[in-house]
Structure formats: structure tokens, C-alpha cells
mmCIF file of C-alpha atoms and ligand atoms in Angstrom:
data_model
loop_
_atom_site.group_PDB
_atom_site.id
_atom_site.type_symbol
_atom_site.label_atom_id
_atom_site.label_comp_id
_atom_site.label_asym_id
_atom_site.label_seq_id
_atom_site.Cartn_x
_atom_site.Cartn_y
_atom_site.Cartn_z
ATOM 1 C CA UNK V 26 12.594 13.165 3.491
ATOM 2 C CA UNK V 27 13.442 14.011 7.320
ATOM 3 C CA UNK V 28 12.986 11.520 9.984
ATOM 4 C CA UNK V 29 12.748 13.445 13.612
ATOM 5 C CA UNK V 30 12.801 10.696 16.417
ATOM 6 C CA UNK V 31 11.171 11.436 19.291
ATOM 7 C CA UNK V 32 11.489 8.817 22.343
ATOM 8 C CA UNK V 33 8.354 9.535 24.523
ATOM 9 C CA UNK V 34 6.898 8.085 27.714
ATOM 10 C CA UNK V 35 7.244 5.692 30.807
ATOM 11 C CA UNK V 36 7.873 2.787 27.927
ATOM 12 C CA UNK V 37 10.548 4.873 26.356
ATOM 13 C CA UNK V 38 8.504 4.778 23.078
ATOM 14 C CA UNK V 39 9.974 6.152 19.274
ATOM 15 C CA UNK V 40 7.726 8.613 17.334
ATOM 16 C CA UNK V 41 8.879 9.320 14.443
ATOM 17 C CA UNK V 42 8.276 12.935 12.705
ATOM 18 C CA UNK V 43 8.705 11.637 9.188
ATOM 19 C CA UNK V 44 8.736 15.457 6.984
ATOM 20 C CA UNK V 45 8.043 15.372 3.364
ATOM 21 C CA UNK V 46 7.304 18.630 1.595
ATOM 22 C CA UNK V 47 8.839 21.318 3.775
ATOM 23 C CA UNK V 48 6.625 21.871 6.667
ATOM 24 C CA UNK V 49 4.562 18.826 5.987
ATOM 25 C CA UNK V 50 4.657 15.410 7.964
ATOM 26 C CA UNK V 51 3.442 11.991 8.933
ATOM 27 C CA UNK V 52 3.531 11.121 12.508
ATOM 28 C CA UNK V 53 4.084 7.733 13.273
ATOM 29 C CA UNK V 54 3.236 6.338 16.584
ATOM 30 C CA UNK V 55 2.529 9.197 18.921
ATOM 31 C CA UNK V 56 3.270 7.830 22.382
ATOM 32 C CA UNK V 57 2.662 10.078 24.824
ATOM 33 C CA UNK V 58 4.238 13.429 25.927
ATOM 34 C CA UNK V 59 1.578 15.467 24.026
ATOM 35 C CA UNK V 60 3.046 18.778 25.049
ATOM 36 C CA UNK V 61 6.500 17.783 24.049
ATOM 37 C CA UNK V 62 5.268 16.517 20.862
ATOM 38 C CA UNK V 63 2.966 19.805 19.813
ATOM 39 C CA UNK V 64 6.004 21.814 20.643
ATOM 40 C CA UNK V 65 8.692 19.859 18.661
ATOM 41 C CA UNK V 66 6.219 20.406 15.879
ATOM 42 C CA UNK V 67 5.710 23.662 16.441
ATOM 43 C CA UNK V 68 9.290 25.071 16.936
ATOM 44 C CA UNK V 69 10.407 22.742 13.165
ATOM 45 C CA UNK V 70 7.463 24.931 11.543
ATOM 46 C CA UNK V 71 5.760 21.151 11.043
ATOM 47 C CA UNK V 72 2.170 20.223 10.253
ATOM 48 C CA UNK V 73 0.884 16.656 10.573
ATOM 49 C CA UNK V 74 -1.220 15.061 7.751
ATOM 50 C CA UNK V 75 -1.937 11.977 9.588
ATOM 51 C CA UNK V 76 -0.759 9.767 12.001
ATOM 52 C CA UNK V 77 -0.325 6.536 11.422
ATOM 53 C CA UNK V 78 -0.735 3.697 14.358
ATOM 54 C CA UNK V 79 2.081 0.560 13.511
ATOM 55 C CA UNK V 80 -0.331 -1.257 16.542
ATOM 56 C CA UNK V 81 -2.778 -0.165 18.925
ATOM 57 C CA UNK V 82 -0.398 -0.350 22.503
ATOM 58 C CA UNK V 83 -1.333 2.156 24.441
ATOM 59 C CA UNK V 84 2.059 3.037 24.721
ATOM 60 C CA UNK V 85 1.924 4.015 20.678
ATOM 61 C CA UNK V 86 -0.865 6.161 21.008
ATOM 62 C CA UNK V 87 -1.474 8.226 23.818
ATOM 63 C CA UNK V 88 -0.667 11.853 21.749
ATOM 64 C CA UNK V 89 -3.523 10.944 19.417
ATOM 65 C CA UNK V 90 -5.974 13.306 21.376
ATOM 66 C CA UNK V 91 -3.314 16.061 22.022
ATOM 67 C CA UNK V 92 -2.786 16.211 17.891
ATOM 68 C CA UNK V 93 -6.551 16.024 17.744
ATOM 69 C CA UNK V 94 -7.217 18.514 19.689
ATOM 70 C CA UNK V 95 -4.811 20.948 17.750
ATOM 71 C CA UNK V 96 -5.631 19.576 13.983
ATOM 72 C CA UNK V 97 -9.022 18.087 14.546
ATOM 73 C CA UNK V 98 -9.658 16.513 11.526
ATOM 74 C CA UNK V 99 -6.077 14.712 11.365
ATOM 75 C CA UNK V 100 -6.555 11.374 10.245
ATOM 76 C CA UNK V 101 -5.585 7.961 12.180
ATOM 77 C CA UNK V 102 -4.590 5.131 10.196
ATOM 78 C CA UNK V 103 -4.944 1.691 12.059
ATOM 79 C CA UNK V 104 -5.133 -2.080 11.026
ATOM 80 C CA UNK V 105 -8.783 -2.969 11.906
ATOM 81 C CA UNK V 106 -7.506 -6.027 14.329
ATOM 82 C CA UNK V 107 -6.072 -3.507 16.508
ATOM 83 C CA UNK V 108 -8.838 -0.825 16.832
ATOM 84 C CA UNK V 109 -10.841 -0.858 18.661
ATOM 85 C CA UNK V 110 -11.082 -4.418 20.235
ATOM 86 C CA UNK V 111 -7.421 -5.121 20.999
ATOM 87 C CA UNK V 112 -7.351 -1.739 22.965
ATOM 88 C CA UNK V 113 -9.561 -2.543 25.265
ATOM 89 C CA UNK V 114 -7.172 -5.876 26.084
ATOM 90 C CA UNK V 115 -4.081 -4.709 26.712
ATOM 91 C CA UNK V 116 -4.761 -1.453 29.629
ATOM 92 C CA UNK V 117 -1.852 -3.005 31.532
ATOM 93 C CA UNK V 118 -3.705 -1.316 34.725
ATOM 94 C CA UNK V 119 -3.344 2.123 33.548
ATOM 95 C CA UNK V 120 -5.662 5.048 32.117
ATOM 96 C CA UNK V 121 -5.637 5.049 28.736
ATOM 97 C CA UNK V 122 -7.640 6.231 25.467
ATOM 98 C CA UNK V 123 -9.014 3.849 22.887
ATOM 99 C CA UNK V 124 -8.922 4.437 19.379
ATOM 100 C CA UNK V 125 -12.715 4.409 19.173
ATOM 101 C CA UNK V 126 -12.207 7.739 21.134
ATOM 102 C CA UNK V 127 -10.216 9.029 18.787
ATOM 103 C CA UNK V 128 -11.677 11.088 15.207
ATOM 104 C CA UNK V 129 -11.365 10.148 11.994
ATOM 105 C CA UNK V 130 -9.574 6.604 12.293
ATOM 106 C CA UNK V 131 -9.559 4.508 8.963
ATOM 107 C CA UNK V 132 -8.900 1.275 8.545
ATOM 108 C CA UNK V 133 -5.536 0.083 6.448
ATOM 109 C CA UNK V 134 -4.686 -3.342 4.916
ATOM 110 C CA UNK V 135 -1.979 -5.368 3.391
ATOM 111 C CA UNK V 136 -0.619 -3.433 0.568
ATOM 112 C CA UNK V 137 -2.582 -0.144 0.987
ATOM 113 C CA UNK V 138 -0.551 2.901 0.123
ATOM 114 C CA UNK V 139 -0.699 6.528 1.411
ATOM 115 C CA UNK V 140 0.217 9.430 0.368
ATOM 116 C CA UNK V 141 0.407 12.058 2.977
ATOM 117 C CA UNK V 142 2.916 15.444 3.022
ATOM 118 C CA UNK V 143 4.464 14.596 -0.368
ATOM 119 C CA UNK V 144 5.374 10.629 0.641
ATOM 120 C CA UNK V 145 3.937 7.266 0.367
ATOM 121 C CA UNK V 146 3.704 4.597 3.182
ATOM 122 C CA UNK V 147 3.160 1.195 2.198
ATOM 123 C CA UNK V 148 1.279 -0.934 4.424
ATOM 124 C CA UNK V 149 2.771 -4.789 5.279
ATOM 125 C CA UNK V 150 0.557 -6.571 7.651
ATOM 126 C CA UNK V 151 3.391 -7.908 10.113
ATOM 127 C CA UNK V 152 1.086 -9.597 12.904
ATOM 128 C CA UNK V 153 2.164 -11.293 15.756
ATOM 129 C CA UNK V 154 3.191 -8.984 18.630
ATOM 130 C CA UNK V 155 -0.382 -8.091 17.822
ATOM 131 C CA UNK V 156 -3.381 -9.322 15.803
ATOM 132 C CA UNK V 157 -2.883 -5.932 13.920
ATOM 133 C CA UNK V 158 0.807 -4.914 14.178
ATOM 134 C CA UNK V 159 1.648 -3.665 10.553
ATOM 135 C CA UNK V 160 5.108 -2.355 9.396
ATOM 136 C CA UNK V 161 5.093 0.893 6.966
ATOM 137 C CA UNK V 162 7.705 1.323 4.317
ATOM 138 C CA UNK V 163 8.158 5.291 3.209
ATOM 139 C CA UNK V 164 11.146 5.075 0.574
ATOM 140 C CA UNK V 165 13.582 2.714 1.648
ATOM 141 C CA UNK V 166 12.821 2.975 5.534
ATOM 142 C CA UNK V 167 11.081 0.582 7.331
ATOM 143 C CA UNK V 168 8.647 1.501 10.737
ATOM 144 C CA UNK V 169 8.498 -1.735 12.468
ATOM 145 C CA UNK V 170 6.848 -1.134 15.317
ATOM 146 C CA UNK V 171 7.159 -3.497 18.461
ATOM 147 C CA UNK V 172 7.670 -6.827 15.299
ATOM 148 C CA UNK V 173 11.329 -6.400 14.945
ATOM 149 C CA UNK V 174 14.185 -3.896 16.861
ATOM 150 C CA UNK V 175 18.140 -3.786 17.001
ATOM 151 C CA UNK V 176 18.815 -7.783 17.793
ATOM 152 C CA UNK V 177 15.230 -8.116 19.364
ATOM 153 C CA UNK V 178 11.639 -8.498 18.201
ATOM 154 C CA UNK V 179 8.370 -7.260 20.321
ATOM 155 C CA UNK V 180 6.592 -9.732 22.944
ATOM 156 C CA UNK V 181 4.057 -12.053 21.931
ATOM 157 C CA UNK V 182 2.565 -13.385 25.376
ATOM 158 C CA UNK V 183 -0.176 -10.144 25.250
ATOM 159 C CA UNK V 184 -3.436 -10.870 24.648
ATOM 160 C CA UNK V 185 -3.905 -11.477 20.645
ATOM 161 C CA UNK V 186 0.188 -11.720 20.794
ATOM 162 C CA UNK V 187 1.412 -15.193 18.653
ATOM 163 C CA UNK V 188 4.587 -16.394 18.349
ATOM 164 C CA UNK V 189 3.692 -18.752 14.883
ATOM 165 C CA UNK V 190 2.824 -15.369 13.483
ATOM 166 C CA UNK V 191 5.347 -13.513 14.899
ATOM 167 C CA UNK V 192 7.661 -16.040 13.091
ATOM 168 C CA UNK V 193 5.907 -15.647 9.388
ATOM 169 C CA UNK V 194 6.313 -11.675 9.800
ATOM 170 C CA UNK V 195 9.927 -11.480 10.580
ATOM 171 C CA UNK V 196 10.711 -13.937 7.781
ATOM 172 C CA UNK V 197 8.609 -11.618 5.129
ATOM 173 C CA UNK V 198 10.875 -8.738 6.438
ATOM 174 C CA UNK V 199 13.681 -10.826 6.186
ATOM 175 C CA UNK V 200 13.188 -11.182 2.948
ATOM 176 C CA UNK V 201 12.339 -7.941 1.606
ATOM 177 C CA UNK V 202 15.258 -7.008 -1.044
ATOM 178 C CA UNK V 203 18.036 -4.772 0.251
ATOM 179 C CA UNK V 204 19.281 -3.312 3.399
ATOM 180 C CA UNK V 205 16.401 -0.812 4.215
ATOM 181 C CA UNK V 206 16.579 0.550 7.168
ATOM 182 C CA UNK V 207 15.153 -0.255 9.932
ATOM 183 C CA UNK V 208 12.860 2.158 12.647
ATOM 184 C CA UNK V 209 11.477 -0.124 15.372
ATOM 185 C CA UNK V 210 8.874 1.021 18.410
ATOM 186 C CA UNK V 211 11.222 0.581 20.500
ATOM 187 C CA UNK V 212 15.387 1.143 21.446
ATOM 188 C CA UNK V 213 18.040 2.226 18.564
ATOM 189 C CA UNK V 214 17.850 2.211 14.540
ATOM 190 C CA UNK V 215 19.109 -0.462 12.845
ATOM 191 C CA UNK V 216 19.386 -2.398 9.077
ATOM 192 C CA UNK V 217 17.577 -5.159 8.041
ATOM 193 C CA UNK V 218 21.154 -6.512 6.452
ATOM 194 C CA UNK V 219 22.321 -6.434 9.940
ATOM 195 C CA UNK V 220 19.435 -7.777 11.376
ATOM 196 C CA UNK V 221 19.642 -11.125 8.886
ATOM 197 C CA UNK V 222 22.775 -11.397 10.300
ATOM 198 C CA UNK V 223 22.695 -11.194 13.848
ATOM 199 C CA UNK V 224 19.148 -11.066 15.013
ATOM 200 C CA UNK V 225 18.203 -14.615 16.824
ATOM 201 C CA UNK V 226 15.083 -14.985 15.663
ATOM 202 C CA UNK V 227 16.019 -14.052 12.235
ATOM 203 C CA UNK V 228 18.770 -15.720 11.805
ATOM 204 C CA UNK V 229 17.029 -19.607 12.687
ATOM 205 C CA UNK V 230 14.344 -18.827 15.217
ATOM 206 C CA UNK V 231 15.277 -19.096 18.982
ATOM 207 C CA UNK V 232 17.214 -17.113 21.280
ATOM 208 C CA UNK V 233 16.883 -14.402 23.280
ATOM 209 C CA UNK V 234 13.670 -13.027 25.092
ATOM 210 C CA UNK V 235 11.223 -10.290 23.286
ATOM 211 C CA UNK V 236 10.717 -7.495 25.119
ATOM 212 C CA UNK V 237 8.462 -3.955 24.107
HETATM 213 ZN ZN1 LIG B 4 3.373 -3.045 21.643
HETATM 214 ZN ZN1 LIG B 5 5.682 -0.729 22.371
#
């Protein structure tokens, strides 16, 4: 497995290329930069399977068409509670597509499993930045999404955002076995060993503000 990160847009968003079988890939989160993102794949000889939505931010998804356009039949992957409703809530003043505008997008649910490019996600429902954030595990790598980054988690004051929730996700990651690593929405890589230790808010709950 080969993990390409690709930080894209005015949010300074992570895709994440993730190969499996030479020349075959999930793409996670496809922010924006659609021309960027088509040639990256291009030049690494790279064909996307699916794409696979950790929530339905705008920020996360604005490549979706540009893929679409290119593979049209490419499948989207996104929690139901985040597409198509929550889309519509969160425009933050700006243009953007919704995933009902989008081809192909399927559903996914706590514990679902796909195999796309010669790997397996896993699906854990992680709400609380939104209704439908999930986090996907491929291997021993966790996608987090805007739930949990380096010493941060994601904002819950959004529309559909809760901070109760929030709370019960970061404590089911905190107690996933091991030190998986950790591949968040948003800012630098980090471990979830490292996060037990030093992250505020999963360490007791408190502390710093949530940004992404
Ligand atoms: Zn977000
Ligand atoms: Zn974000």
C-alpha cells in the first residue's frame, strides 16, 4: 500500500491517493483542485476505483465532478446523514456541488467493508463534527476526517455538528488496539498512541478549541 497526500484548496484540505495493486487506488476526500488532482493521477500511472467521502464538507468534495467527468462511473461512498441533506447546510456562502449531483453515490454504514484496488476500508461511524462523519481503516491506517487531527479534533458548532457525540467517537478511536496511524482532514499525520497521550480531548475532555 502507497499513501500519496495531496493538500488541496482554500481550507488547505488532505486527499489521500491510497494505491493498492500497482496502478490502482482509492481516493479519499477529493477537495478541490480537480486539475491538480487528474494530473497527479495521471503522471503516477493511477486509476481510481472509488472515492470515498469521510463527511460531506464541501471542502472534502469538490473534485468529485472533475473524477466524474474523467471515470464516469467511479463510485462515491458516503454515510447517508451526510448526503444529501447535510450538504445543503453547511454552503458557508460559497458555490458548491452536492452529492445528489454527483453519480453513483452509495450509502455506507457502521462496519461495512470495501474492497476497492486490491484493499479493504472498514467503515467506523465517528459522528459528531457531522451527523455522518465516518473514519475508514485500510490496514493499520486510520482516515479520520475533520473527528480527530495532530493534538486537535474537527468543530462541532456546524449545523448537525455535536459535541456529546463528538466525545463518544474520539473515545471509540481511543480505544481501538494499537498505535495505527493516524490521517486526519486536516494539518499533519499523526498516531493514535500519541494522540492518547497528548490530545486534550482525548486525554480527559477539555482544552483547546476545534478547528477544520
Ligand atoms: Zn468538515
Ligand atoms: Zn474539513
Amino acid at each position: 500500500m502507497q499513501i500519496i497526500r495531496l493538500t488541496l484548496g482554500a481550507f488547505e484540505t488532505n486527499c489521500y491517493l491510497v494505491e493498492g495493486e500497482p496502478g490502482r487506488c482509492i481516493v479519499i476526500d477529493p477537495a478541490d483542485g480537480g486539475a491538480r488532482l487528474l494530473r497527479e493521477l495521471g503522471s503516477r500511472g493511477l486509476t481510481p476505483e472509488a472515492v470515498l467521502l469521510t463527511h460531506g464538507h464541501y471542502d472534502h468534495i469538490l473534485a468529485v465532478p472533475d473524477l466524474q467527468r474523467r471515470w464516469p462511473s467511479l463510485p462515491v461512498f458516503c454515510h447517508p446523514a451526510d448526503c444529501p441533506e447535510a450538504l445543503t447546510e453547511y454552503d458557508m456562502g460559497q458555490e458548491f456541488p452536492t452529492v445528489t449531483a454527483f453519480a453513483n453515490v452509495q450509502p455506507i454504514a457502521e462496519g461495512q467493508e470495501l474492497s476497492f484496488a486490491g484493499l479493504t476500508a472498514r467503515v467506523l461511524e465517528t459522528p459528531g463534527h457531522t451527523p455522518g462523519s465516518v473514519t475508514f481503516r485500510i490496514g493499520d491506517t486510520l482516515f479520520t476526517g475533520d473527528t480527530l487531527f495532530y493534538i486537535d479534533i474537527g468543530r462541532t458548532d456546524f449545523e448537525g455538528g455535536s459535541y456529546p457525540q463528538m466525545m463518544r467517537s474520539l473515545r471509540r478511536l481511543a480505544l481501538l488496539d494499537g498505535d495505527p496511524e493516524i490521517l486526519p482532514g486536516h494539518g499533519p499525520r499523526t498516531r493514535l498512541g500519541y494522540e492518547r497521550r497528548f490530545n486534550p480531548y482525548l486525554k480527559n475532555g477539555g482544552g483547546g478549541v476545534p478547528w477544520g
